[in-house]
mmCIF file of C-alpha atoms and ligand atoms in Angstrom:
data_model
loop_
_atom_site.group_PDB
_atom_site.id
_atom_site.type_symbol
_atom_site.label_atom_id
_atom_site.label_comp_id
_atom_site.label_asym_id
_atom_site.label_seq_id
_atom_site.Cartn_x
_atom_site.Cartn_y
_atom_site.Cartn_z
ATOM 1 C CA MET A 12 8.781 13.009 5.301
ATOM 2 C CA GLN A 13 6.920 11.204 7.715
ATOM 3 C CA SER A 14 5.530 7.388 7.583
ATOM 4 C CA HIS A 15 2.031 6.998 7.117
ATOM 5 C CA ARG A 16 -0.593 4.741 5.765
ATOM 6 C CA ARG A 17 -2.709 5.473 2.577
ATOM 7 C CA PHE A 18 -6.069 3.554 1.438
ATOM 8 C CA ASN A 19 -6.648 2.537 -1.908
ATOM 9 C CA PRO A 20 -9.847 3.098 -2.269
ATOM 10 C CA LEU A 21 -10.443 0.928 -5.408
ATOM 11 C CA THR A 22 -9.176 -2.122 -3.902
ATOM 12 C CA GLY A 23 -10.087 -1.239 -0.145
ATOM 13 C CA GLU A 24 -6.264 -1.992 0.928
ATOM 14 C CA TRP A 25 -3.417 0.158 2.559
ATOM 15 C CA VAL A 26 -0.413 1.153 1.652
ATOM 16 C CA LEU A 27 2.747 1.974 3.875
ATOM 17 C CA VAL A 28 4.671 5.157 2.757
ATOM 18 C CA SER A 29 8.144 5.868 4.231
ATOM 19 C CA PRO A 30 9.389 8.616 2.186
ATOM 20 C CA HIS A 31 12.901 9.500 4.577
ATOM 21 C CA ARG A 32 14.199 5.577 3.818
ATOM 22 C CA THR A 33 15.097 6.688 -0.168
ATOM 23 C CA GLN A 34 18.828 7.265 1.271
ATOM 24 C CA ARG A 35 19.385 3.588 2.157
ATOM 25 C CA PRO A 36 22.189 2.210 0.202
ATOM 26 C CA TRP A 37 22.070 -0.647 -2.208
ATOM 27 C CA GLN A 38 24.134 -3.494 -2.783
ATOM 28 C CA GLY A 39 21.909 -6.232 -3.750
ATOM 29 C CA GLN A 40 20.547 -7.531 -6.859
ATOM 30 C CA VAL A 41 21.209 -5.251 -10.183
ATOM 31 C CA GLU A 42 18.801 -6.093 -13.473
ATOM 32 C CA SER A 43 20.640 -6.372 -16.796
ATOM 33 C CA VAL A 44 19.705 -3.528 -19.509
ATOM 34 C CA ALA A 45 18.828 -5.441 -22.490
ATOM 35 C CA SER A 46 20.557 -4.138 -25.634
ATOM 36 C CA ILE A 47 18.260 -3.180 -28.950
ATOM 37 C CA GLY A 48 17.717 -5.807 -31.314
ATOM 38 C CA PRO A 49 17.240 -6.253 -34.980
ATOM 39 C CA ALA A 50 14.067 -5.482 -36.738
ATOM 40 C CA HIS A 51 13.714 -8.974 -38.075
ATOM 41 C CA ASP A 52 14.969 -11.922 -35.496
ATOM 42 C CA PRO A 53 14.921 -15.237 -36.928
ATOM 43 C CA ASN A 54 14.730 -16.799 -33.822
ATOM 44 C CA CYS A 55 11.677 -14.660 -32.694
ATOM 45 C CA TYR A 56 8.477 -16.859 -32.611
ATOM 46 C CA LEU A 57 6.573 -13.770 -33.086
ATOM 47 C CA CYS A 58 7.704 -11.806 -36.001
ATOM 48 C CA PRO A 59 6.308 -12.264 -39.216
ATOM 49 C CA GLY A 60 6.991 -15.471 -41.366
ATOM 50 C CA ASN A 61 8.610 -17.177 -39.030
ATOM 51 C CA ARG A 62 7.517 -20.458 -36.773
ATOM 52 C CA ARG A 63 6.253 -20.597 -33.703
ATOM 53 C CA ALA A 64 6.552 -23.256 -31.028
ATOM 54 C CA ASN A 65 4.038 -25.651 -32.004
ATOM 55 C CA GLY A 66 5.262 -25.646 -35.909
ATOM 56 C CA GLU A 67 2.720 -22.985 -37.149
ATOM 57 C CA GLU A 68 3.651 -19.820 -39.311
ATOM 58 C CA ASN A 69 3.216 -16.403 -38.449
ATOM 59 C CA PRO A 70 1.609 -14.608 -41.531
ATOM 60 C CA ASP A 71 3.502 -11.858 -43.049
ATOM 61 C CA TYR A 72 1.726 -9.195 -41.115
ATOM 62 C CA ARG A 73 1.950 -5.543 -41.689
ATOM 63 C CA THR A 74 0.247 -3.680 -38.406
ATOM 64 C CA THR A 75 -0.963 -5.815 -35.278
ATOM 65 C CA HIS A 76 -1.265 -9.634 -35.448
ATOM 66 C CA VAL A 77 -3.445 -11.573 -33.319
ATOM 67 C CA PHE A 78 -3.435 -15.627 -32.547
ATOM 68 C CA THR A 79 -4.424 -18.264 -30.256
ATOM 69 C CA ASN A 80 -1.614 -18.575 -26.976
ATOM 70 C CA ASP A 81 -0.088 -21.776 -27.837
ATOM 71 C CA PHE A 82 0.430 -22.858 -23.978
ATOM 72 C CA SER A 83 -3.411 -21.290 -22.795
ATOM 73 C CA ALA A 84 -3.746 -21.247 -19.393
ATOM 74 C CA LEU A 85 -7.718 -21.215 -19.990
ATOM 75 C CA VAL A 86 -8.921 -22.997 -22.608
ATOM 76 C CA PRO A 87 -12.545 -23.960 -23.406
ATOM 77 C CA THR A 88 -14.032 -26.693 -21.248
ATOM 78 C CA VAL A 89 -14.900 -29.791 -23.069
ATOM 79 C CA GLY A 90 -18.450 -31.269 -21.424
ATOM 80 C CA GLU A 91 -20.171 -29.897 -18.103
ATOM 81 C CA GLY A 92 -17.587 -29.109 -15.141
ATOM 82 C CA ALA A 93 -14.522 -30.842 -16.628
ATOM 83 C CA GLY A 94 -13.925 -33.123 -13.659
ATOM 84 C CA VAL A 95 -13.099 -30.234 -11.248
ATOM 85 C CA GLY A 96 -15.561 -29.042 -8.460
ATOM 86 C CA GLY A 97 -15.060 -30.079 -5.444
ATOM 87 C CA GLN A 98 -17.597 -28.371 -2.779
ATOM 88 C CA ASP A 99 -16.917 -28.497 1.572
ATOM 89 C CA SER A 100 -16.402 -25.847 4.037
ATOM 90 C CA LEU A 101 -12.764 -26.298 3.944
ATOM 91 C CA TYR A 102 -11.617 -26.403 0.506
ATOM 92 C CA ARG A 103 -13.300 -25.168 -2.460
ATOM 93 C CA SER A 104 -12.609 -25.588 -6.554
ATOM 94 C CA GLN A 105 -14.637 -24.580 -9.666
ATOM 95 C CA PRO A 106 -14.270 -25.406 -13.157
ATOM 96 C CA VAL A 107 -13.171 -22.822 -15.446
ATOM 97 C CA SER A 108 -13.515 -21.988 -19.201
ATOM 98 C CA GLY A 109 -11.450 -19.565 -21.441
ATOM 99 C CA GLU A 110 -8.898 -18.700 -24.039
ATOM 100 C CA CYS A 111 -6.038 -16.984 -24.309
ATOM 101 C CA ARG A 112 -4.090 -15.036 -27.349
ATOM 102 C CA VAL A 113 -1.295 -13.464 -28.063
ATOM 103 C CA ILE A 114 -1.349 -9.378 -29.614
ATOM 104 C CA CYS A 115 1.793 -8.765 -31.522
ATOM 105 C CA PHE A 116 1.638 -4.929 -31.578
ATOM 106 C CA SER A 117 4.332 -4.600 -34.390
ATOM 107 C CA PRO A 118 5.666 -6.420 -37.097
ATOM 108 C CA ARG A 119 9.069 -4.856 -36.034
ATOM 109 C CA HIS A 120 10.713 -7.002 -33.229
ATOM 110 C CA ASN A 121 12.669 -3.892 -32.122
ATOM 111 C CA LEU A 122 10.078 -1.407 -31.619
ATOM 112 C CA THR A 123 7.992 -0.918 -28.474
ATOM 113 C CA LEU A 124 4.930 0.892 -27.875
ATOM 114 C CA ALA A 125 6.732 4.032 -26.573
ATOM 115 C CA GLU A 126 8.541 4.203 -30.041
ATOM 116 C CA MET A 127 5.750 3.914 -32.140
ATOM 117 C CA THR A 128 3.957 6.675 -34.010
ATOM 118 C CA ALA A 129 0.252 7.883 -33.127
ATOM 119 C CA GLU A 130 -1.416 5.904 -35.999
ATOM 120 C CA GLU A 131 0.609 2.322 -34.888
ATOM 121 C CA THR A 132 -0.538 3.117 -31.383
ATOM 122 C CA ALA A 133 -3.917 3.480 -32.532
ATOM 123 C CA CYS A 134 -3.810 0.373 -34.269
ATOM 124 C CA VAL A 135 -2.754 -1.377 -31.186
ATOM 125 C CA ILE A 136 -5.909 0.302 -29.218
ATOM 126 C CA ASP A 137 -8.219 -1.034 -32.284
ATOM 127 C CA ALA A 138 -6.741 -4.509 -31.371
ATOM 128 C CA TRP A 139 -7.318 -4.150 -27.811
ATOM 129 C CA SER A 140 -10.875 -2.973 -28.570
ATOM 130 C CA ARG A 141 -11.709 -5.878 -31.008
ATOM 131 C CA GLN A 142 -10.418 -8.154 -28.606
ATOM 132 C CA THR A 143 -12.443 -7.259 -25.951
ATOM 133 C CA ILE A 144 -15.722 -6.886 -27.367
ATOM 134 C CA GLU A 145 -15.234 -10.043 -29.064
ATOM 135 C CA LEU A 146 -13.818 -12.453 -26.363
ATOM 136 C CA GLY A 147 -16.651 -10.598 -24.353
ATOM 137 C CA ARG A 148 -19.392 -11.947 -26.246
ATOM 138 C CA VAL A 149 -18.265 -14.880 -24.659
ATOM 139 C CA HIS A 150 -16.700 -14.999 -21.641
ATOM 140 C CA LYS A 151 -16.923 -12.862 -18.368
ATOM 141 C CA TRP A 152 -14.069 -10.992 -18.015
ATOM 142 C CA VAL A 153 -11.437 -10.197 -20.903
ATOM 143 C CA GLN A 154 -7.938 -9.187 -19.252
ATOM 144 C CA LEU A 155 -5.878 -7.554 -21.683
ATOM 145 C CA PHE A 156 -2.224 -7.014 -20.426
ATOM 146 C CA GLU A 157 1.481 -6.360 -21.454
ATOM 147 C CA ASN A 158 4.422 -7.908 -19.676
ATOM 148 C CA LYS A 159 7.587 -5.855 -20.419
ATOM 149 C CA GLY A 160 11.063 -6.449 -20.121
ATOM 150 C CA ALA A 161 13.007 -9.364 -18.314
ATOM 151 C CA ALA A 162 12.823 -7.979 -15.109
ATOM 152 C CA MET A 163 8.841 -8.572 -15.414
ATOM 153 C CA GLY A 164 9.231 -11.730 -17.016
ATOM 154 C CA CYS A 165 8.476 -10.960 -20.364
ATOM 155 C CA SER A 166 10.267 -13.816 -22.690
ATOM 156 C CA ASN A 167 10.598 -11.932 -25.991
ATOM 157 C CA SER A 168 11.325 -8.240 -26.545
ATOM 158 C CA HIS A 169 9.050 -8.361 -29.597
ATOM 159 C CA PRO A 170 6.426 -6.009 -29.077
ATOM 160 C CA HIS A 171 3.278 -8.030 -27.741
ATOM 161 C CA GLY A 172 0.761 -8.339 -25.425
ATOM 162 C CA GLN A 173 -1.931 -10.939 -24.293
ATOM 163 C CA VAL A 174 -5.511 -11.421 -23.650
ATOM 164 C CA TRP A 175 -7.027 -13.789 -21.292
ATOM 165 C CA ALA A 176 -10.770 -14.061 -21.018
ATOM 166 C CA GLY A 177 -12.499 -16.504 -18.738
ATOM 167 C CA ASP A 178 -15.957 -17.295 -17.504
ATOM 168 C CA PHE A 179 -15.368 -15.760 -14.101
ATOM 169 C CA LEU A 180 -14.314 -12.471 -12.422
ATOM 170 C CA PRO A 181 -11.108 -12.459 -10.783
ATOM 171 C CA ASN A 182 -9.544 -11.345 -7.693
ATOM 172 C CA GLU A 183 -8.531 -7.827 -8.680
ATOM 173 C CA PRO A 184 -11.534 -7.037 -10.986
ATOM 174 C CA ALA A 185 -14.001 -8.143 -8.456
ATOM 175 C CA LYS A 186 -12.341 -6.019 -5.359
ATOM 176 C CA GLU A 187 -12.904 -2.926 -7.779
ATOM 177 C CA ASP A 188 -16.310 -4.139 -8.690
ATOM 178 C CA ARG A 189 -17.162 -3.878 -4.887
ATOM 179 C CA SER A 190 -15.827 -0.843 -4.431
ATOM 180 C CA GLN A 191 -16.779 0.988 -7.112
ATOM 181 C CA ARG A 192 -20.298 0.228 -6.580
ATOM 182 C CA ALA A 193 -20.293 0.989 -2.972
ATOM 183 C CA PHE A 194 -19.059 4.571 -3.858
ATOM 184 C CA PHE A 195 -21.891 4.997 -6.849
ATOM 185 C CA GLU A 196 -24.407 3.538 -4.276
ATOM 186 C CA ARG A 197 -22.845 6.220 -2.099
ATOM 187 C CA HIS A 198 -22.387 8.888 -4.339
ATOM 188 C CA GLN A 199 -23.787 8.684 -7.637
ATOM 189 C CA GLU A 200 -20.834 9.195 -9.423
ATOM 190 C CA PRO A 201 -18.227 6.791 -10.269
ATOM 191 C CA LEU A 202 -15.269 6.413 -8.027
ATOM 192 C CA LEU A 203 -12.867 6.708 -10.960
ATOM 193 C CA LEU A 204 -14.355 9.999 -12.261
ATOM 194 C CA ALA A 205 -14.127 11.608 -9.057
ATOM 195 C CA CYS A 206 -10.676 10.828 -8.399
ATOM 196 C CA ALA A 207 -9.999 11.962 -11.862
ATOM 197 C CA ARG A 208 -11.424 15.168 -10.861
ATOM 198 C CA ARG A 209 -9.700 15.590 -7.479
ATOM 199 C CA GLU A 210 -6.490 15.364 -9.249
ATOM 200 C CA LEU A 211 -7.148 17.785 -12.103
ATOM 201 C CA GLU A 212 -7.762 20.017 -8.780
ATOM 202 C CA THR A 213 -4.621 19.519 -7.301
ATOM 203 C CA GLY A 214 -2.108 18.235 -9.910
ATOM 204 C CA ASP A 215 0.533 17.067 -7.936
ATOM 205 C CA ARG A 216 0.247 13.425 -8.515
ATOM 206 C CA ILE A 217 -0.618 13.988 -12.624
ATOM 207 C CA VAL A 218 1.872 13.136 -15.374
ATOM 208 C CA ALA A 219 0.254 13.935 -18.719
ATOM 209 C CA ALA A 220 -3.039 15.092 -19.359
ATOM 210 C CA ASN A 221 -5.489 16.067 -22.568
ATOM 211 C CA GLN A 222 -9.048 16.689 -23.298
ATOM 212 C CA HIS A 223 -10.172 12.949 -22.781
ATOM 213 C CA TRP A 224 -7.653 11.332 -20.247
ATOM 214 C CA VAL A 225 -5.572 11.826 -17.290
ATOM 215 C CA ALA A 226 -2.163 9.789 -16.217
ATOM 216 C CA LEU A 227 -1.330 10.026 -12.938
ATOM 217 C CA VAL A 228 0.584 8.221 -10.239
ATOM 218 C CA PRO A 229 -2.447 7.169 -7.549
ATOM 219 C CA TYR A 230 -2.455 8.515 -4.310
ATOM 220 C CA TRP A 231 -2.264 5.302 -3.138
ATOM 221 C CA ALA A 232 0.227 3.754 -5.458
ATOM 222 C CA VAL A 233 2.126 0.905 -4.597
ATOM 223 C CA TRP A 234 5.059 0.732 -6.894
ATOM 224 C CA PRO A 235 7.725 3.726 -7.175
ATOM 225 C CA PHE A 236 6.534 4.613 -10.452
ATOM 226 C CA GLU A 237 2.809 3.191 -10.754
ATOM 227 C CA VAL A 238 0.354 4.759 -13.212
ATOM 228 C CA LEU A 239 -3.027 4.836 -13.593
ATOM 229 C CA LEU A 240 -4.748 6.029 -16.920
ATOM 230 C CA LEU A 241 -8.266 7.456 -16.309
ATOM 231 C CA PRO A 242 -10.899 8.694 -18.833
ATOM 232 C CA LEU A 243 -12.211 12.316 -17.826
ATOM 233 C CA MET A 244 -15.606 11.308 -19.187
ATOM 234 C CA PRO A 245 -18.088 8.585 -18.295
ATOM 235 C CA LEU A 246 -16.369 5.854 -20.180
ATOM 236 C CA ARG A 247 -17.106 2.260 -18.917
ATOM 237 C CA GLY A 248 -15.116 0.066 -21.535
ATOM 238 C CA PHE A 249 -13.667 -0.063 -24.895
ATOM 239 C CA ALA A 250 -17.091 -0.736 -26.155
ATOM 240 C CA GLU A 251 -17.836 3.184 -25.752
ATOM 241 C CA LEU A 252 -14.318 4.449 -27.084
ATOM 242 C CA THR A 253 -14.368 6.241 -30.002
ATOM 243 C CA GLY A 254 -13.558 9.232 -32.217
ATOM 244 C CA ASN A 255 -11.641 11.625 -30.500
ATOM 245 C CA GLY A 256 -11.241 9.727 -27.194
ATOM 246 C CA ARG A 257 -9.322 6.839 -29.105
ATOM 247 C CA GLU A 258 -7.011 9.567 -30.605
ATOM 248 C CA ALA A 259 -6.502 11.153 -27.399
ATOM 249 C CA LEU A 260 -5.623 7.693 -25.671
ATOM 250 C CA ALA A 261 -3.273 6.816 -28.225
ATOM 251 C CA ASP A 262 -1.435 10.291 -27.587
ATOM 252 C CA ILE A 263 -1.479 9.921 -23.879
ATOM 253 C CA LEU A 264 -0.300 6.344 -23.639
ATOM 254 C CA ARG A 265 2.630 7.667 -26.203
ATOM 255 C CA SER A 266 3.113 10.254 -23.201
ATOM 256 C CA ILE A 267 3.413 8.030 -20.636
ATOM 257 C CA LEU A 268 5.678 5.435 -22.491
ATOM 258 C CA ILE A 269 8.230 8.218 -23.681
ATOM 259 C CA ARG A 270 8.477 9.472 -20.064
ATOM 260 C CA TYR A 271 8.928 6.161 -18.673
ATOM 261 C CA ASP A 272 11.903 5.098 -21.001
ATOM 262 C CA ASN A 273 13.499 8.769 -20.596
ATOM 263 C CA LEU A 274 13.113 8.684 -16.558
ATOM 264 C CA PHE A 275 16.474 6.240 -16.671
ATOM 265 C CA GLU A 276 17.200 6.547 -20.336
ATOM 266 C CA THR A 277 16.342 2.801 -20.756
ATOM 267 C CA SER A 278 13.566 0.695 -22.466
ATOM 268 C CA PHE A 279 11.229 0.754 -19.381
ATOM 269 C CA PRO A 280 10.057 -2.447 -17.790
ATOM 270 C CA TYR A 281 6.741 -2.778 -16.936
ATOM 271 C CA SER A 282 3.414 -4.689 -16.448
ATOM 272 C CA MET A 283 0.267 -2.493 -17.748
ATOM 273 C CA GLY A 284 -3.219 -3.940 -18.170
ATOM 274 C CA TRP A 285 -6.693 -2.853 -18.691
ATOM 275 C CA HIS A 286 -9.660 -2.922 -16.228
ATOM 276 C CA GLY A 287 -13.411 -2.056 -17.752
ATOM 277 C CA LEU A 288 -17.130 -2.890 -17.599
ATOM 278 C CA PRO A 289 -17.365 -6.825 -17.040
ATOM 279 C CA SER A 290 -18.820 -8.751 -20.314
ATOM 280 C CA GLN A 291 -22.710 -8.711 -20.379
ATOM 281 C CA CYS A 292 -23.049 -6.374 -17.815
ATOM 282 C CA ALA A 293 -25.530 -3.705 -19.174
ATOM 283 C CA GLU A 294 -26.431 -1.883 -15.615
ATOM 284 C CA ASN A 295 -23.375 -0.888 -14.195
ATOM 285 C CA PRO A 296 -22.734 2.901 -14.135
ATOM 286 C CA HIS A 297 -20.336 2.469 -11.307
ATOM 287 C CA TRP A 298 -17.399 1.110 -13.682
ATOM 288 C CA GLN A 299 -14.977 3.352 -15.174
ATOM 289 C CA LEU A 300 -12.631 1.969 -17.990
ATOM 290 C CA HIS A 301 -8.891 2.420 -16.582
ATOM 291 C CA ALA A 302 -5.082 1.088 -17.218
ATOM 292 C CA HIS A 303 -2.894 0.195 -14.238
ATOM 293 C CA PHE A 304 1.125 0.449 -15.105
ATOM 294 C CA TYR A 305 3.032 -1.459 -12.761
ATOM 295 C CA PRO A 306 6.754 -0.813 -13.077
ATOM 296 C CA PRO A 307 9.569 -2.275 -10.842
ATOM 297 C CA LEU A 308 12.138 0.306 -11.463
ATOM 298 C CA LEU A 309 13.146 2.155 -8.500
ATOM 299 C CA ARG A 310 16.574 4.000 -8.551
ATOM 300 C CA SER A 311 17.918 3.468 -11.984
ATOM 301 C CA ALA A 312 17.837 1.214 -14.970
ATOM 302 C CA THR A 313 19.441 -1.533 -13.216
ATOM 303 C CA VAL A 314 17.791 -1.303 -9.473
ATOM 304 C CA LYS A 315 13.948 -2.477 -8.953
ATOM 305 C CA LYS A 316 11.978 -2.668 -6.125
ATOM 306 C CA PHE A 317 11.616 -6.185 -4.430
ATOM 307 C CA MET A 318 7.864 -6.535 -3.112
ATOM 308 C CA VAL A 319 9.304 -8.713 0.151
ATOM 309 C CA GLY A 320 9.170 -9.520 3.563
ATOM 310 C CA TYR A 321 6.874 -6.819 5.249
ATOM 311 C CA GLU A 322 5.463 -6.662 1.842
ATOM 312 C CA LEU A 323 3.980 -10.055 1.701
ATOM 313 C CA LEU A 324 3.237 -10.715 4.805
ATOM 314 C CA ALA A 325 2.090 -7.212 6.346
ATOM 315 C CA ASP A 326 1.459 -3.822 3.813
ATOM 316 C CA PRO A 327 3.013 -2.825 0.882
ATOM 317 C CA GLN A 328 5.261 -0.343 1.438
ATOM 318 C CA ARG A 329 6.781 2.718 -0.847
ATOM 319 C CA ASP A 330 9.355 5.458 -0.316
ATOM 320 C CA ILE A 331 9.790 8.016 -2.547
ATOM 321 C CA THR A 332 5.823 9.316 -2.399
ATOM 322 C CA PRO A 333 3.635 9.182 -4.946
ATOM 323 C CA GLU A 334 4.140 13.207 -5.405
ATOM 324 C CA GLN A 335 7.907 12.651 -5.905
ATOM 325 C CA ALA A 336 7.505 10.116 -8.694
ATOM 326 C CA ALA A 337 4.744 12.120 -10.679
ATOM 327 C CA ALA A 338 7.180 15.173 -10.366
ATOM 328 C CA ARG A 339 10.074 13.270 -11.709
ATOM 329 C CA LEU A 340 7.360 11.768 -14.650
ATOM 330 C CA ARG A 341 6.491 15.106 -15.530
ATOM 331 C CA GLU A 342 10.101 16.484 -15.331
ATOM 332 C CA VAL A 343 11.473 14.337 -17.943
ATOM 333 C CA ALA A 344 11.580 15.647 -21.956
ATOM 334 C CA GLY A 345 7.816 14.447 -23.727
ATOM 335 C CA VAL A 346 10.222 13.446 -26.827
ATOM 336 C CA HIS A 347 11.580 9.952 -26.617
ATOM 337 C CA TYR A 348 15.650 10.066 -25.901
ATOM 338 C CA ARG A 349 16.491 7.507 -28.585
ATOM 339 C CA THR A 350 14.994 10.106 -31.203
ATOM 340 C CA ARG A 351 16.539 13.187 -29.244
ATOM 341 C CA GLN A 352 19.049 14.133 -32.411
ATOM 342 C CA VAL A 353 23.178 14.686 -31.372
ATOM 343 C CA PRO A 354 24.221 17.489 -33.392
ATOM 344 C CA GLY A 355 26.062 15.634 -36.486
ATOM 345 C CA ALA A 356 25.138 12.074 -35.122
ATOM 346 C CA PRO A 357 23.116 9.543 -37.423
ATOM 347 C CA SER A 358 19.897 8.968 -35.649
ATOM 348 C CA PRO A 359 19.965 5.733 -33.006
ATOM 349 C CA ILE A 360 16.756 4.429 -34.474
ATOM 350 C CA ALA A 361 17.612 4.655 -37.830
ATOM 351 C CA GLY A 362 16.436 1.430 -39.856
HETATM 352 P P1 H2U B 29 5.216 -13.322 -22.387
HETATM 353 O O1 H2U B 29 4.294 -12.212 -22.926
HETATM 354 O O2 H2U B 29 5.269 -13.682 -20.984
HETATM 355 O O3 H2U B 29 6.639 -12.972 -22.984
HETATM 356 O O4 H2U B 29 4.827 -14.499 -23.057
HETATM 357 C C1 H2U B 29 4.645 -14.474 -24.333
HETATM 358 C C2 H2U B 29 3.484 -15.903 -24.838
HETATM 359 O O5 H2U B 29 3.767 -16.088 -25.903
HETATM 360 C C3 H2U B 29 3.721 -16.688 -23.604
HETATM 361 O O6 H2U B 29 2.271 -16.776 -22.924
HETATM 362 C C4 H2U B 29 2.773 -17.366 -25.866
HETATM 363 C C5 H2U B 29 3.546 -17.877 -24.528
HETATM 364 O O7 H2U B 29 2.569 -18.869 -24.068
HETATM 365 N N1 H2U B 29 3.734 -18.446 -26.750
HETATM 366 C C6 H2U B 29 3.072 -19.159 -27.703
HETATM 367 O O8 H2U B 29 1.649 -19.028 -27.948
HETATM 368 N N2 H2U B 29 3.715 -19.526 -28.812
HETATM 369 C C7 H2U B 29 5.072 -19.692 -29.263
HETATM 370 O O9 H2U B 29 5.791 -20.268 -29.895
HETATM 371 C C8 H2U B 29 5.855 -19.104 -28.153
HETATM 372 C C9 H2U B 29 5.194 -18.253 -26.844
HETATM 373 ZN ZN1 ZN B 30 10.385 -10.495 -33.281
#
């Protein structure tokens, strides 16, 4: 229960852990809890058959659907450098080229990844794989992510994620590349494989595991219920994910997300995303494919953690320990709370 700092070997940064602070009262901002919408929302720009902001009509898709983001942050550059590129010892810039897409996970407006079947989840994994491989032929870094819930700035409750691909290595993967490379040079083993092995030995930060994957609250977690999803075998990227590994991924993704929803019996908000081998890098045995889940909620469906003050200016800080967070996620049921049948009551997800 004593304050201490923990080191994040993936980024080379420290986090302050102060477990004794969990008892303090909260009279601040509370988040609203969204109600569950209809299966098809005529005002949703992602539902099948609806018109998007740019006037285009979505097809009548049945599983997943991918389209170019109408407001892409990264766009293919026209010509060399496109007029940018200041270079002096103080201020620097570089031209960037890329593309952004939106991935609808399902035609059903009110379905989240947490409540999808294993087959539906596998379709999303296939979409992630296809996008990574396709965009990786052209771009150096392909970032897959999902922002879920208003608390994470998501603009639309239709189940969807995004993919941003660009011709440069962004900050977070650049840090991870450096750390994983240095660890591999020293130990001839991928850092995240060593980490997965260590976690299986102790078990106290594990949330769920199967033959191919382990989901855990990392030793160095910053967000209260942060989760890191790691493969148990050498696996650098989606291009190497096949057969049983893919099925096992669908299985463990569902366990993580069901536990998240069950924790506060709410549709749990988060930002999640994938990091894997940068494109066009043949010789990089230090990389392991992994997913980060960063949920903002702290004590209930309505009280979130703020990254402010000391966290912005000094070190990020957490109250409950990663071990306590993992124990809570392990303790909740592995069956989604909305499918738990109350005797005599109609199924809450019918229709
Ligand atoms: P969020 O995942 O943050 O809610 O963003 C949804 C994305 O969908 C956002 O990047 C895009 C926005 O640019 N979008 C379209 O491409 N077309 C639309 O008609 C509306 C939103
Ligand atoms: Zn919709």
